[in-house]
Tab-separated table of C-alpha atoms in Angstrom:
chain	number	residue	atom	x	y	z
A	829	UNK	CA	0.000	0.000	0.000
A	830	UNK	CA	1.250	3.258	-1.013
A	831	UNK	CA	0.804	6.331	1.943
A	832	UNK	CA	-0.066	9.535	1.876
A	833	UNK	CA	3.280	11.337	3.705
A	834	UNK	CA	3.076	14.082	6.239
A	835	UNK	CA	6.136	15.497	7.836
A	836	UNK	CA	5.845	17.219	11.470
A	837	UNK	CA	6.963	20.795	11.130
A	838	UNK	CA	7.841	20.539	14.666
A	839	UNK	CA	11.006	18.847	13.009
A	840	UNK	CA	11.928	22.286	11.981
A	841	UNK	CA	11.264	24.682	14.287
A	842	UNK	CA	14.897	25.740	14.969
A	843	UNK	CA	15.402	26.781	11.023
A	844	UNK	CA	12.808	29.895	10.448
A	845	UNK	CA	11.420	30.273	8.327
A	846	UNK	CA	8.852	27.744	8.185
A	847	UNK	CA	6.990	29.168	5.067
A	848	UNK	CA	9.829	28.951	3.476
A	849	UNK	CA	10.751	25.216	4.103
A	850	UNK	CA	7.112	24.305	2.670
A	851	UNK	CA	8.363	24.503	-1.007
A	852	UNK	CA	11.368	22.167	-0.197
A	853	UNK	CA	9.404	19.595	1.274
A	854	UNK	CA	7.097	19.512	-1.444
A	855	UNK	CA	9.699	18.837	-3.905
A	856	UNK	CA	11.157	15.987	-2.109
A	857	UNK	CA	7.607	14.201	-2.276
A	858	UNK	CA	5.623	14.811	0.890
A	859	UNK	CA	2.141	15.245	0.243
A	860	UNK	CA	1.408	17.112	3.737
A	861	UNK	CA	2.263	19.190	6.940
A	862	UNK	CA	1.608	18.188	9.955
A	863	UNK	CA	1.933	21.558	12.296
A	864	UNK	CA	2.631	21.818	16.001
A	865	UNK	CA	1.346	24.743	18.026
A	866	UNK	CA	2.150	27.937	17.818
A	867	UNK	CA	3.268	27.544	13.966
A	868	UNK	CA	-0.919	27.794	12.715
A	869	UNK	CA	-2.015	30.310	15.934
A	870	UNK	CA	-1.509	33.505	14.753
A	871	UNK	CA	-3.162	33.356	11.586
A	872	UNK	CA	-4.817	30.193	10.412
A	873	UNK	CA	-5.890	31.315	7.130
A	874	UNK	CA	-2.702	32.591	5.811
A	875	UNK	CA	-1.484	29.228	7.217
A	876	UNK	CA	-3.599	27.453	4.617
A	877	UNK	CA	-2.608	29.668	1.877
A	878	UNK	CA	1.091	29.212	2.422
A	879	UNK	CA	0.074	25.345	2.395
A	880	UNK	CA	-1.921	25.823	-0.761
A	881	UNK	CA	0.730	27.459	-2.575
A	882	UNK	CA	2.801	24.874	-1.750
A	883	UNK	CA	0.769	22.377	-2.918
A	884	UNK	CA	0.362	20.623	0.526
A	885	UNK	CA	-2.600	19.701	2.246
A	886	UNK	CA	-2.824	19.418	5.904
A	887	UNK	CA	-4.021	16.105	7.641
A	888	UNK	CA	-3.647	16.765	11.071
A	889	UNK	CA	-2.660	18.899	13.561
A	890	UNK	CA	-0.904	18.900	17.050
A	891	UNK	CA	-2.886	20.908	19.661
A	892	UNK	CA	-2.870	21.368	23.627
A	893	UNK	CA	-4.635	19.071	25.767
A	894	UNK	CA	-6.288	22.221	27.549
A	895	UNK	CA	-7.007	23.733	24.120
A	896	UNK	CA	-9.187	20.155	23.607
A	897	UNK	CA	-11.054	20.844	27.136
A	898	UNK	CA	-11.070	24.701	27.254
A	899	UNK	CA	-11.878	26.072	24.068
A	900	UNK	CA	-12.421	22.845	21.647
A	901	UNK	CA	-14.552	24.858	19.375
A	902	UNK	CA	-12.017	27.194	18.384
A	903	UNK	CA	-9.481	23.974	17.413
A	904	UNK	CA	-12.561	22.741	15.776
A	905	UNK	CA	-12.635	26.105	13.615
A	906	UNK	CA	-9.413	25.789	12.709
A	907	UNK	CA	-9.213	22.539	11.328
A	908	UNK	CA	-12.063	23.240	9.211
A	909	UNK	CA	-9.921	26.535	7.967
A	910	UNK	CA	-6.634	23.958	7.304
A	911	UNK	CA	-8.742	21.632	5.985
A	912	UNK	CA	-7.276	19.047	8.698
A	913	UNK	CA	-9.287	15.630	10.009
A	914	UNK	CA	-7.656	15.050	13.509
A	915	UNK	CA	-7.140	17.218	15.584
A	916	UNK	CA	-3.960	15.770	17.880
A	917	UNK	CA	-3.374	16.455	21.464
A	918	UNK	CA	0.297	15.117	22.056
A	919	UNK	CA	1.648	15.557	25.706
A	920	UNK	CA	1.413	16.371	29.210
A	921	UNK	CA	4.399	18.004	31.284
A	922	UNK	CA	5.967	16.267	34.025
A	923	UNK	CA	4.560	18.632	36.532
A	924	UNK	CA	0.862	17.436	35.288
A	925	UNK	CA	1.693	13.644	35.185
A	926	UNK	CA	0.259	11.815	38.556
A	927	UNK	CA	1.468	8.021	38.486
A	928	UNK	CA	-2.154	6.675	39.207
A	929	UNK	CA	-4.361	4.615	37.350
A	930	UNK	CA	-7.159	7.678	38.243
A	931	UNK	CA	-5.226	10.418	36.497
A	932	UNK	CA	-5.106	8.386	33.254
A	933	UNK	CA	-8.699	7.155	33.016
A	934	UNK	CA	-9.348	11.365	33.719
A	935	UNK	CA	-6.950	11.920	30.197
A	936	UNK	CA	-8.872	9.620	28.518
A	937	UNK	CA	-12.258	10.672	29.596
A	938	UNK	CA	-11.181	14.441	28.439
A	939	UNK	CA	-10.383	13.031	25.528
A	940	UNK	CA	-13.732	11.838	24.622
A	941	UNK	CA	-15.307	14.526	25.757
A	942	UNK	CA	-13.739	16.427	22.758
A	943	UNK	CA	-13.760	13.312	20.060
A	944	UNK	CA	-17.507	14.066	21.172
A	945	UNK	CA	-17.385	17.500	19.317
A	946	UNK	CA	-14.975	16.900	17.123
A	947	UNK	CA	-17.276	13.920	15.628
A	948	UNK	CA	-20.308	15.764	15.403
A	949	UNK	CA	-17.802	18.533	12.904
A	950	UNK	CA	-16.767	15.235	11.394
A	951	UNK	CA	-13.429	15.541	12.812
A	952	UNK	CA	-11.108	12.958	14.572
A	953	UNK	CA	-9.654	13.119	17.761
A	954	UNK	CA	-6.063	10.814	17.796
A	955	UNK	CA	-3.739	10.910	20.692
A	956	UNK	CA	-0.385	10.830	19.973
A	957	UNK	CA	2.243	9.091	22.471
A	958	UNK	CA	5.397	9.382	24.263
A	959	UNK	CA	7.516	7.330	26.616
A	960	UNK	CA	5.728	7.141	29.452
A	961	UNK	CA	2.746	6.246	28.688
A	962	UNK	CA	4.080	3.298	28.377
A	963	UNK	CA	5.802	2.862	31.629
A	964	UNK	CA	4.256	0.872	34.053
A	965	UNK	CA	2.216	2.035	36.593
A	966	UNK	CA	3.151	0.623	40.800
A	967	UNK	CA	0.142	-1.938	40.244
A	968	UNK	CA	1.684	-3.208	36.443
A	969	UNK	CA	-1.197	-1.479	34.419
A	970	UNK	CA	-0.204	1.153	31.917
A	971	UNK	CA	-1.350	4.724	31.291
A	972	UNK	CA	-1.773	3.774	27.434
A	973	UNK	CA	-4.087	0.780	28.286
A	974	UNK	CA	-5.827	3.456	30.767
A	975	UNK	CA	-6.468	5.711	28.452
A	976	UNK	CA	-7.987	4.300	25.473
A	977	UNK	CA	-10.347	2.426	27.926
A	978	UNK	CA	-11.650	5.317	29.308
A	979	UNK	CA	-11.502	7.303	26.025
A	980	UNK	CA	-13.437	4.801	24.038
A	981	UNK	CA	-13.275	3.530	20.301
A	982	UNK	CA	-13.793	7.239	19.900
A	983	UNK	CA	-10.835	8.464	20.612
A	984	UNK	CA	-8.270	7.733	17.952
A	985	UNK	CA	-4.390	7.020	17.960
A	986	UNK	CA	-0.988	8.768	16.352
A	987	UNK	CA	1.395	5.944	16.568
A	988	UNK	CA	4.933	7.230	17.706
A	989	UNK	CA	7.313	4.182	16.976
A	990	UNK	CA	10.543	5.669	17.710
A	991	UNK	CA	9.097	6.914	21.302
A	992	UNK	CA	7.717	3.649	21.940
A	993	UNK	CA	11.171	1.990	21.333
A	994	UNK	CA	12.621	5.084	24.081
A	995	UNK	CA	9.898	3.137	26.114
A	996	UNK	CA	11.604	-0.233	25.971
A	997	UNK	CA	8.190	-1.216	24.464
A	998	UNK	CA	7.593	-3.213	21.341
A	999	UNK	CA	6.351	-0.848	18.460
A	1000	UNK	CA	5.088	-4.279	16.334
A	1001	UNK	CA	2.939	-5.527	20.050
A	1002	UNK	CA	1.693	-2.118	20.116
A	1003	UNK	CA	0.809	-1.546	16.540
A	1004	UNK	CA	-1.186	-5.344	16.586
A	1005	UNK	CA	-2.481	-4.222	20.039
A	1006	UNK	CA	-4.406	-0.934	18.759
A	1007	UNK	CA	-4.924	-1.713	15.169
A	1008	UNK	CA	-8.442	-0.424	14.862
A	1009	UNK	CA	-7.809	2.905	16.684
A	1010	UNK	CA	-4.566	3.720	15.380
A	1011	UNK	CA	-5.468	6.268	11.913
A	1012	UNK	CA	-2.062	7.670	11.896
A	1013	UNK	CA	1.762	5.918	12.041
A	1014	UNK	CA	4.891	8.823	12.821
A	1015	UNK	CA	7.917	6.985	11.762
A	1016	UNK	CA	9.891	8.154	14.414
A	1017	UNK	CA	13.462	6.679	14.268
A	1018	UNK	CA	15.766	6.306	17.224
A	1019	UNK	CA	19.666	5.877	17.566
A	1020	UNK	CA	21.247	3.486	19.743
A	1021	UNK	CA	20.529	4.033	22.813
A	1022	UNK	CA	22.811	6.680	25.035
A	1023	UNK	CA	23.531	8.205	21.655
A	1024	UNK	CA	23.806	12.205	21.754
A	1025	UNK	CA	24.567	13.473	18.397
A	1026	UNK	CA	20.560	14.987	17.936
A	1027	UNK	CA	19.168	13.877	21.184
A	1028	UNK	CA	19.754	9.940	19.980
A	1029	UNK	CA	16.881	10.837	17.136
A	1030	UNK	CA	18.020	9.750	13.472
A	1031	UNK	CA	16.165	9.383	10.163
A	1032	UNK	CA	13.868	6.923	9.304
A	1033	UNK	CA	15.872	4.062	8.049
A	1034	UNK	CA	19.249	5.232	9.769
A	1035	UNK	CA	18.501	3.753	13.336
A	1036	UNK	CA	17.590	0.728	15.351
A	1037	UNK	CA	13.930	0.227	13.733
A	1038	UNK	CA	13.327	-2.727	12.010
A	1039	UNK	CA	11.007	-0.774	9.533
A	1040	UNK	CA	10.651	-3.542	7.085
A	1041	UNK	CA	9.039	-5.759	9.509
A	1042	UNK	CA	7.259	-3.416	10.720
A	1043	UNK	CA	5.479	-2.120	7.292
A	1044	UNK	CA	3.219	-5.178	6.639
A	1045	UNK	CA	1.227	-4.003	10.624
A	1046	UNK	CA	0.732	-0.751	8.918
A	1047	UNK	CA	-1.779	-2.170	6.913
A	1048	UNK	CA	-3.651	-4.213	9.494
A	1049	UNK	CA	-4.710	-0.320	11.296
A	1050	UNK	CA	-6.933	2.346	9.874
A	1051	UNK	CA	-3.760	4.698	9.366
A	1052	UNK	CA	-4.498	6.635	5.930
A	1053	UNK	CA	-0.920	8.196	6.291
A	1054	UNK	CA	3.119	8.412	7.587
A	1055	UNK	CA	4.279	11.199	9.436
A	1056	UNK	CA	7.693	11.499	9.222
A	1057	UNK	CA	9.468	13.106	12.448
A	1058	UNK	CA	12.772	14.332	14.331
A	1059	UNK	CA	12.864	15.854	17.612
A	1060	UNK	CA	15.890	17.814	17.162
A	1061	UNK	CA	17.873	17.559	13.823
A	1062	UNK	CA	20.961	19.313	12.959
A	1063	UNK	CA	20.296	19.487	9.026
A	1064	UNK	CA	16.396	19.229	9.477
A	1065	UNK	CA	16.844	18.603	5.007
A	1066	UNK	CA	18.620	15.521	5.409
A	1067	UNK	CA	16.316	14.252	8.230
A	1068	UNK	CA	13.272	14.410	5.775
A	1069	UNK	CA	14.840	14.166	2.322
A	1070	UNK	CA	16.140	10.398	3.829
A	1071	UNK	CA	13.434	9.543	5.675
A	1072	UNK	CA	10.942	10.056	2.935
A	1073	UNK	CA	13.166	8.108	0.549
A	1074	UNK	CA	13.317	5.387	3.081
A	1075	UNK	CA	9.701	4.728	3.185
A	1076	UNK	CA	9.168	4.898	-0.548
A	1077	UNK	CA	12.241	2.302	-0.625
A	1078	UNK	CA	9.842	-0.093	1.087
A	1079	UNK	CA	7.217	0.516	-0.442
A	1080	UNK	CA	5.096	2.556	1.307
């Protein structure tokens, strides 16, 4: 099966400006942005327009958790402006993190409240992962599993291999695992571990991810597209230029 590609502008962020990297990445064959706050906030609509001249559309989006809760209509309003499906909470600092079973059924339940909304605009709401949600809880339960119960099949799922590796976690056990929630696969690519050159984060292809056996799982979830991703690249045109030819090197 052959993806629609997306590469996280977050990727980026350190090489302003962004308007001006949208060009680039259409030429090397991505298809679509996916932005991370603030780089849509200020003005959606000329967002779209740089997009459109670019010849990019825009899938999804990453948002704030308390943008989902406080003010979902106006993250509503704005994917409708991008033209965007799911709307993508991603995180949640340290300081808001409580290691109980309580506070994760509370993220999930949050979550649905907004998938709520965001279904009846015929959006998508997808979480997208970290580490720790995959770090076991004091009674063995995890915050992942805690979630997505409490969220129900409503809320959707942004795969984040490489971060799920970082976890010590099996990205294959995890893509079988949440199949029919999962609607959107980052191929995030990690370095051996203790690595520091760019935080340990590589391209897809150049790290420890066994991408080939992962790409037949792809097709067993609802995932209509890759997102390509780096936290903190030093030549942020290398990072996608090899990723993307990575993935069309297997086929995908």
């Amino acid at each position: 099966m052959i993806y629609c590609k997306a590469y996280q502008l977050y990727s980026s962020r350190n090489f302003p400006p962004l308007a001006a990297q949208l060009p680039i990445l259409k030429a090397m064959g991505y298809d679509a942005i996916e932005p991370w706050l603030p780089a849509y906030e200020e003005d959606p609509g000329l967002f779209r327009q740089q997009l459109d001249d670019a010849g990019l559309a825009c899938y999804g989006f990453h948002m704030p958790l308390a943008g989902l809760v406080e003010a979902p209509q106006r993250y509503i309003e704005i994917a409708q402006t991008l033209g965007a499906t799911y709307l993508i909470p991603p995180y949640v600092t340290a300081e808001e993190r409580e290691p109980t079973v309580s506070y994760w059924r509370g993220l999930g339940e949050k979550l649905a409240r907004g998938a709520e909304l965001a279904n009846a605009a015929g959006l998508e709401v997808a979480w997208h992962n970290h580490d720790f949600e995959f770090v076991p809880l004091a009674d063995g339960s995890r915050p992942i599993d805690h979630i997505f119960e409490a969220g129900g099949s409503g809320v959707k799922f942004e795969i984040d291999c490489g971060w799920i590796v970082r976890a010590g976690a099996d990205p294959a056990a995890e893509l079988r695992r949440f199949a029919d929630r999962i609607v959107i696969i980052q191929t995030k690519d990690t370095a051996p571990l203790g690595t520091k050159l760019d935080d340990g984060w590589t391209a897809t292809g150049d790290g420890i991810i066994d991408w080939q056996a992962l790409a037949p799982l792809f097709e067993k979830t609802k995932a209509d597209h890759l997102v390509t991703e780096h936290d903190n690249p030093s030549d942020w045109q290398a990072f996608a230029s090899r990723s993307i030819n990575h993935l069309n090197a297997l086929g995908l």
